[in-house]
Amino acid sequence: MTVGLVCLAAVLLLAFLRIPLGFALLVVSIAGISVVNSFDVARMMIPMTLSEAVFSYELAVVPLFILMGNVLSRTGISEDLFRAANAFLSPVRGGLALATMVTCAGFSAVCGSSFATASTMAKVAYPSMKQYGYSDRLASATIAAGGTLGILIPPSIILMIYGILTQQNIGELFIAGVLPGLLGLAMYMAAIVLVAWRRPEQAPRGAPVPARQRWQSLAGVWPFIALFALIIGGLYLGWFTATEAGGIGAGVALIIALSQRRLSWRRFWETMLDTARTSVMLYTVLFGAMLFSQLISFSGLADALLELMQGSGLSRTGVLLAILAVFLLLGCVMDSMAIILIFVPLFSPTLVAQGFDLVWFGIVVVVLTEIGLITPPVGMNVFVLKANLPSVPVGTIFRGLVPFMAADVIRLAVLVAFPSVSLILVQWMK
Amino acid sequence: MKRIFKGIHQATNLLLVVALSAMVALTFVDVVGRRLFNMPVFGANDITEHLMAVIVFAGLPLLTGQRGHLSIDLLDSWLLRPQWRAWHRAVDGLVAAVLALIAWQYYLAIEEAEMIQEVSQALNIPRAWMYAFMAFTTAIAAVAALFVAPPRHPDPSEEFES
Amino acid sequence: ARAETRLTLSNWVPPTHFVYKDILQPWIDAVAKATEGRVVISTLPKPVGSPPQHFELARKGVADVTWGNFTYEPERFKTMWFAELPMMGANCEASSVALWRTYEKYLADNAAFKGVKMLGVGMLGGGQFNHPGKLVQSLEDLQGQKVRMGGPIQKRLIEALGAVPVSAPATKAYEMLEGGVIDASLHGLESVVNFRLDGKLKYHSIVPEGLYDGTFFIVMNQAKFNRISPADQQAIMKVSGEMLSRRWGQAFDQQSKAAEAKMRSEGHVFGQPDGPLLDKIRGVRGAMLKELQAEGPSFGVADVDSMVGFYEQQYASLKP
Ligand code: NA
Ligand code: NA
């Protein structure tokens, strides 16, 4: 158990010292397994663990969904979405921010990454909001918060990784993310309305769009709606597995892009290479995480944690709240992917022993890491946004995010108190 | 020398694009064939798994050579100062050592896979060939880790994927 | 007494699964008791590899004790193919013990098992046709049907019977049936209920003595075993070997019986294949036995026919 704790600290230290996360995990795992077992066991585990990850049909879901998102984001779908949302919402007070939020949610439905969602929207929506006199504070915070929807509304890279680590059905996780994602959208929109009402100077009204133009703008949105409906509908009806949904999604996205003449040979080539690059990056981290979870198992840390929780006299709810608090704290200082990869394997045995549903917990964990993405000191979405908008101070973005964080905390409480919000669609599906 | 590197780079890119395209096409054909024509592709999952292995291990040297591995860059304003240069060299050495260890283990796995006649689940594809490929590319990645350019301030939106 | 040897066990089913609860856990307790606490086996909180890797994990000593399915590594364990052929025995206690005796007599020195100490072997007690909508009784019933299966023997059978094999683990059967990916699925009755497929698979066509079978192992790393004192080695083998194989078979028999009772009470339909279909199945069995006999020397069994003869004689004598 001591070895496990030391290794946990070592991984965090090495990662912060800029050793690539996957390699920090690999090095510490090899060292740790050598201590609790032997170097021979550690080295022999390497090809077995890596092969288990790489020859996994379930894991092939990752590049396929990344590809789908890449195809759509490179073909201008996000601009079309924003134009349509704006055409309907711009006359309302705070309308541009509301349109941005709706576009974030829409883009999330084809993109599995919150950073990609945030940085795409920074390019698409920020200039418009500035043009109409929105405050930096509201404009940047809207995009930073909206970006977090990318990892809850399916598809979601985080949910895919979570599903693989905990052996939960990825299709079910995706379906479970739909309602909490929409709840998140609704609450973020409520937060915007509230800010616009309290501080009208931050969110001026936009110019109304003529009715005809409004309806025309919808034409650009259909491919995206069709694709989302196909994937979620197909998963819901059991037509295909998550991996197959990814393949179908990527294939249909390519066909749509081709038919709209938005896919040059060069763009296709770049999209493919970009997808491969991102996938390899994720796999390397996953290699490390899988070996590390073996170390946690060997070192007895997970068992010790389980005993600690059971011996603590905490009730079932107490255990849950303690785990939630740990994840919330981790979210303040760590990247969401790292949290999922390192800590979910550590806590999942305890959760299973207490009889918690791992699909539901996956959604809760994603919301927790979503909060982590926008809280100081380390809010990755804020940094992504800062990189796209160099003129906006980080402090301003964090201040603007306060109402959104409040919305997130309320949403978290709802999801924890009422698991059926996450699980009802999954139950209907069965 | 530069021409050779460029050639390898281009060939790897081609392999990545072809493998990924094949994966999409295969899934597409399998699902459509099964649902509409009652004709699934036997062992489609098996082929997908092999394509995935090809993508990940072919991409490993490229990603390593571009310093593309996911790293936490929170302390960059401090860690990218010149006095840390030796540290980054040491980190590159460590990455190279880990990759070399992986390559060595896969090299050992080739013979072992032949001995125990390790094959894939549905199509009985021998694993020894795959392990040879994986050992080879990981060894190249280990070399690439030693010759990669020193780190600079990156664009976080490219560096992270979450 | 203080434990002198601590061994790790890697288990890849949930701890509530009967293979762990009714076979491994009682055996772990029996080992501790037989060695008076000198050999303690602790189960790792999660498996150290995928199910097909479990033989290799024990051979390399990554985990000390593992269990798994020979069928997952078909080329490696061709020695075991004979026991997975059609009609090798529906009484799992008898077939598992017969397989253990056959292993001891014909296979214990075979190169395929080098590096591990075999602690026990087991069978399924016969896999069967399971269908959501109809009873598979004739060759016509199988024409063009997509059937989920695993391993080369089942594939060969399905193809010879005119159906379309779809290779997938049993854990995937539910969603594949749900999505129309498959029309039918091969399982032992126990696995229909334990994978919660009884809501879907309502028709069961029972081939007497089994349509096919599966073979399993429980092994310990040989080097680890050698380090245990001879007295404790003996004590361990007293509660392992034939006894553990028998425990395996009894647990499967009990599960299958309970599963059948449950499904009958749920109104499932049970039946048997007709004569021509049975003849065809027997034909595949005969052809494969002939091939195995010819190939035998390549996997270190000089006379497969005599090995199969011994197995069948043992099975017949053990079957109640
Ligand atoms: Na998404
Ligand atoms: Na944070």
PDB file of N, CA, C and O and ligand atoms in Angstrom, chain A residues 328-335 339 368-383 398, ligand 2:
ATOM      1  N   LEU A 328     -13.512  16.313  -6.837  1.00  0.00           N
ATOM      2  CA  LEU A 328     -13.691  17.757  -7.000  1.00  0.00           C
ATOM      3  C   LEU A 328     -12.370  18.483  -6.719  1.00  0.00           C
ATOM      4  O   LEU A 328     -11.973  19.372  -7.461  1.00  0.00           O
ATOM      5  N   LEU A 329     -11.681  18.064  -5.660  1.00  0.00           N
ATOM      6  CA  LEU A 329     -10.394  18.674  -5.338  1.00  0.00           C
ATOM      7  C   LEU A 329      -9.375  18.403  -6.436  1.00  0.00           C
ATOM      8  O   LEU A 329      -8.643  19.301  -6.864  1.00  0.00           O
ATOM      9  N   LEU A 330      -9.335  17.138  -6.907  1.00  0.00           N
ATOM     10  CA  LEU A 330      -8.401  16.796  -7.980  1.00  0.00           C
ATOM     11  C   LEU A 330      -8.672  17.667  -9.199  1.00  0.00           C
ATOM     12  O   LEU A 330      -7.755  18.115  -9.880  1.00  0.00           O
ATOM     13  N   GLY A 331      -9.957  17.909  -9.459  1.00  0.00           N
ATOM     14  CA  GLY A 331     -10.345  18.705 -10.628  1.00  0.00           C
ATOM     15  C   GLY A 331      -9.780  20.106 -10.588  1.00  0.00           C
ATOM     16  O   GLY A 331      -9.556  20.715 -11.630  1.00  0.00           O
ATOM     17  N   CYS A 332      -9.567  20.622  -9.383  1.00  0.00           N
ATOM     18  CA  CYS A 332      -9.025  21.968  -9.297  1.00  0.00           C
ATOM     19  C   CYS A 332      -7.602  22.024  -9.853  1.00  0.00           C
ATOM     20  O   CYS A 332      -7.210  23.012 -10.439  1.00  0.00           O
ATOM     21  N   VAL A 333      -6.831  20.956  -9.654  1.00  0.00           N
ATOM     22  CA  VAL A 333      -5.408  21.046  -9.998  1.00  0.00           C
ATOM     23  C   VAL A 333      -4.984  20.111 -11.131  1.00  0.00           C
ATOM     24  O   VAL A 333      -3.843  20.175 -11.569  1.00  0.00           O
ATOM     25  N   MET A 334      -5.886  19.239 -11.608  1.00  0.00           N
ATOM     26  CA  MET A 334      -5.409  18.264 -12.595  1.00  0.00           C
ATOM     27  C   MET A 334      -6.234  18.253 -13.860  1.00  0.00           C
ATOM     28  O   MET A 334      -7.403  18.634 -13.870  1.00  0.00           O
ATOM     29  N   ASP A 335      -5.629  17.753 -14.906  1.00  0.00           N
ATOM     30  CA  ASP A 335      -6.288  17.579 -16.189  1.00  0.00           C
ATOM     31  C   ASP A 335      -7.335  16.456 -16.088  1.00  0.00           C
ATOM     32  O   ASP A 335      -7.112  15.450 -15.413  1.00  0.00           O
ATOM     33  N   ILE A 339      -7.121  12.566 -14.434  1.00  0.00           N
ATOM     34  CA  ILE A 339      -7.944  12.163 -13.281  1.00  0.00           C
ATOM     35  C   ILE A 339      -8.645  10.844 -13.575  1.00  0.00           C
ATOM     36  O   ILE A 339      -8.616   9.905 -12.775  1.00  0.00           O
ATOM     37  N   LEU A 368     -18.019  16.111 -12.745  1.00  0.00           N
ATOM     38  CA  LEU A 368     -16.980  16.571 -11.822  1.00  0.00           C
ATOM     39  C   LEU A 368     -15.766  17.108 -12.575  1.00  0.00           C
ATOM     40  O   LEU A 368     -15.229  18.161 -12.245  1.00  0.00           O
ATOM     41  N   THR A 369     -15.336  16.367 -13.593  1.00  0.00           N
ATOM     42  CA  THR A 369     -14.150  16.844 -14.318  1.00  0.00           C
ATOM     43  C   THR A 369     -14.500  18.051 -15.185  1.00  0.00           C
ATOM     44  O   THR A 369     -13.644  18.885 -15.439  1.00  0.00           O
ATOM     45  N   GLU A 370     -15.768  18.155 -15.596  1.00  0.00           N
ATOM     46  CA  GLU A 370     -16.192  19.365 -16.315  1.00  0.00           C
ATOM     47  C   GLU A 370     -16.022  20.584 -15.428  1.00  0.00           C
ATOM     48  O   GLU A 370     -15.548  21.628 -15.868  1.00  0.00           O
ATOM     49  N   ILE A 371     -16.415  20.434 -14.155  1.00  0.00           N
ATOM     50  CA  ILE A 371     -16.231  21.542 -13.219  1.00  0.00           C
ATOM     51  C   ILE A 371     -14.744  21.857 -13.110  1.00  0.00           C
ATOM     52  O   ILE A 371     -14.330  23.009 -13.150  1.00  0.00           O
ATOM     53  N   GLY A 372     -13.935  20.778 -13.023  1.00  0.00           N
ATOM     54  CA  GLY A 372     -12.493  20.970 -12.921  1.00  0.00           C
ATOM     55  C   GLY A 372     -11.920  21.736 -14.105  1.00  0.00           C
ATOM     56  O   GLY A 372     -10.928  22.452 -13.973  1.00  0.00           O
ATOM     57  N   LEU A 373     -12.536  21.599 -15.260  1.00  0.00           N
ATOM     58  CA  LEU A 373     -12.018  22.268 -16.459  1.00  0.00           C
ATOM     59  C   LEU A 373     -12.149  23.782 -16.381  1.00  0.00           C
ATOM     60  O   LEU A 373     -11.476  24.509 -17.100  1.00  0.00           O
ATOM     61  N   ILE A 374     -13.059  24.271 -15.510  1.00  0.00           N
ATOM     62  CA  ILE A 374     -13.268  25.728 -15.464  1.00  0.00           C
ATOM     63  C   ILE A 374     -12.990  26.330 -14.086  1.00  0.00           C
ATOM     64  O   ILE A 374     -13.285  27.494 -13.865  1.00  0.00           O
ATOM     65  N   THR A 375     -12.435  25.519 -13.147  1.00  0.00           N
ATOM     66  CA  THR A 375     -12.128  26.102 -11.842  1.00  0.00           C
ATOM     67  C   THR A 375     -10.665  26.465 -11.746  1.00  0.00           C
ATOM     68  O   THR A 375      -9.812  25.785 -12.289  1.00  0.00           O
ATOM     69  N   PRO A 376     -10.336  27.583 -11.035  1.00  0.00           N
ATOM     70  CA  PRO A 376      -8.939  27.884 -10.750  1.00  0.00           C
ATOM     71  C   PRO A 376      -8.381  26.893  -9.722  1.00  0.00           C
ATOM     72  O   PRO A 376      -9.188  26.261  -9.038  1.00  0.00           O
ATOM     73  N   PRO A 377      -7.102  26.728  -9.557  1.00  0.00           N
ATOM     74  CA  PRO A 377      -6.074  27.420 -10.344  1.00  0.00           C
ATOM     75  C   PRO A 377      -5.859  26.808 -11.741  1.00  0.00           C
ATOM     76  O   PRO A 377      -5.446  27.520 -12.643  1.00  0.00           O
ATOM     77  N   VAL A 378      -6.144  25.513 -11.889  1.00  0.00           N
ATOM     78  CA  VAL A 378      -5.877  24.873 -13.169  1.00  0.00           C
ATOM     79  C   VAL A 378      -7.190  24.567 -13.869  1.00  0.00           C
ATOM     80  O   VAL A 378      -7.834  23.566 -13.574  1.00  0.00           O
ATOM     81  N   GLY A 379      -7.612  25.453 -14.743  1.00  0.00           N
ATOM     82  CA  GLY A 379      -8.825  25.192 -15.523  1.00  0.00           C
ATOM     83  C   GLY A 379      -8.436  25.078 -16.978  1.00  0.00           C
ATOM     84  O   GLY A 379      -8.225  26.064 -17.672  1.00  0.00           O
ATOM     85  N   MET A 380      -8.311  23.844 -17.448  1.00  0.00           N
ATOM     86  CA  MET A 380      -7.733  23.650 -18.787  1.00  0.00           C
ATOM     87  C   MET A 380      -8.513  24.386 -19.869  1.00  0.00           C
ATOM     88  O   MET A 380      -7.939  24.948 -20.797  1.00  0.00           O
ATOM     89  N   ASN A 381      -9.849  24.383 -19.774  1.00  0.00           N
ATOM     90  CA  ASN A 381     -10.630  25.066 -20.807  1.00  0.00           C
ATOM     91  C   ASN A 381     -10.324  26.562 -20.828  1.00  0.00           C
ATOM     92  O   ASN A 381     -10.303  27.185 -21.885  1.00  0.00           O
ATOM     93  N   VAL A 382     -10.093  27.114 -19.652  1.00  0.00           N
ATOM     94  CA  VAL A 382      -9.757  28.534 -19.570  1.00  0.00           C
ATOM     95  C   VAL A 382      -8.423  28.790 -20.275  1.00  0.00           C
ATOM     96  O   VAL A 382      -8.265  29.763 -21.005  1.00  0.00           O
ATOM     97  N   PHE A 383      -7.481  27.886 -20.068  1.00  0.00           N
ATOM     98  CA  PHE A 383      -6.171  28.065 -20.715  1.00  0.00           C
ATOM     99  C   PHE A 383      -6.265  27.905 -22.229  1.00  0.00           C
ATOM    100  O   PHE A 383      -5.614  28.624 -22.975  1.00  0.00           O
ATOM    101  N   PHE A 398     -12.031  33.616 -15.369  1.00  0.00           N
ATOM    102  CA  PHE A 398     -12.427  32.893 -14.156  1.00  0.00           C
ATOM    103  C   PHE A 398     -13.578  33.616 -13.452  1.00  0.00           C
ATOM    104  O   PHE A 398     -14.527  32.991 -12.984  1.00  0.00           O
TER     105      PHE A 398
HETATM  106 NA    NA D   2      -9.622  23.173 -12.277  1.00  0.00          NA
END
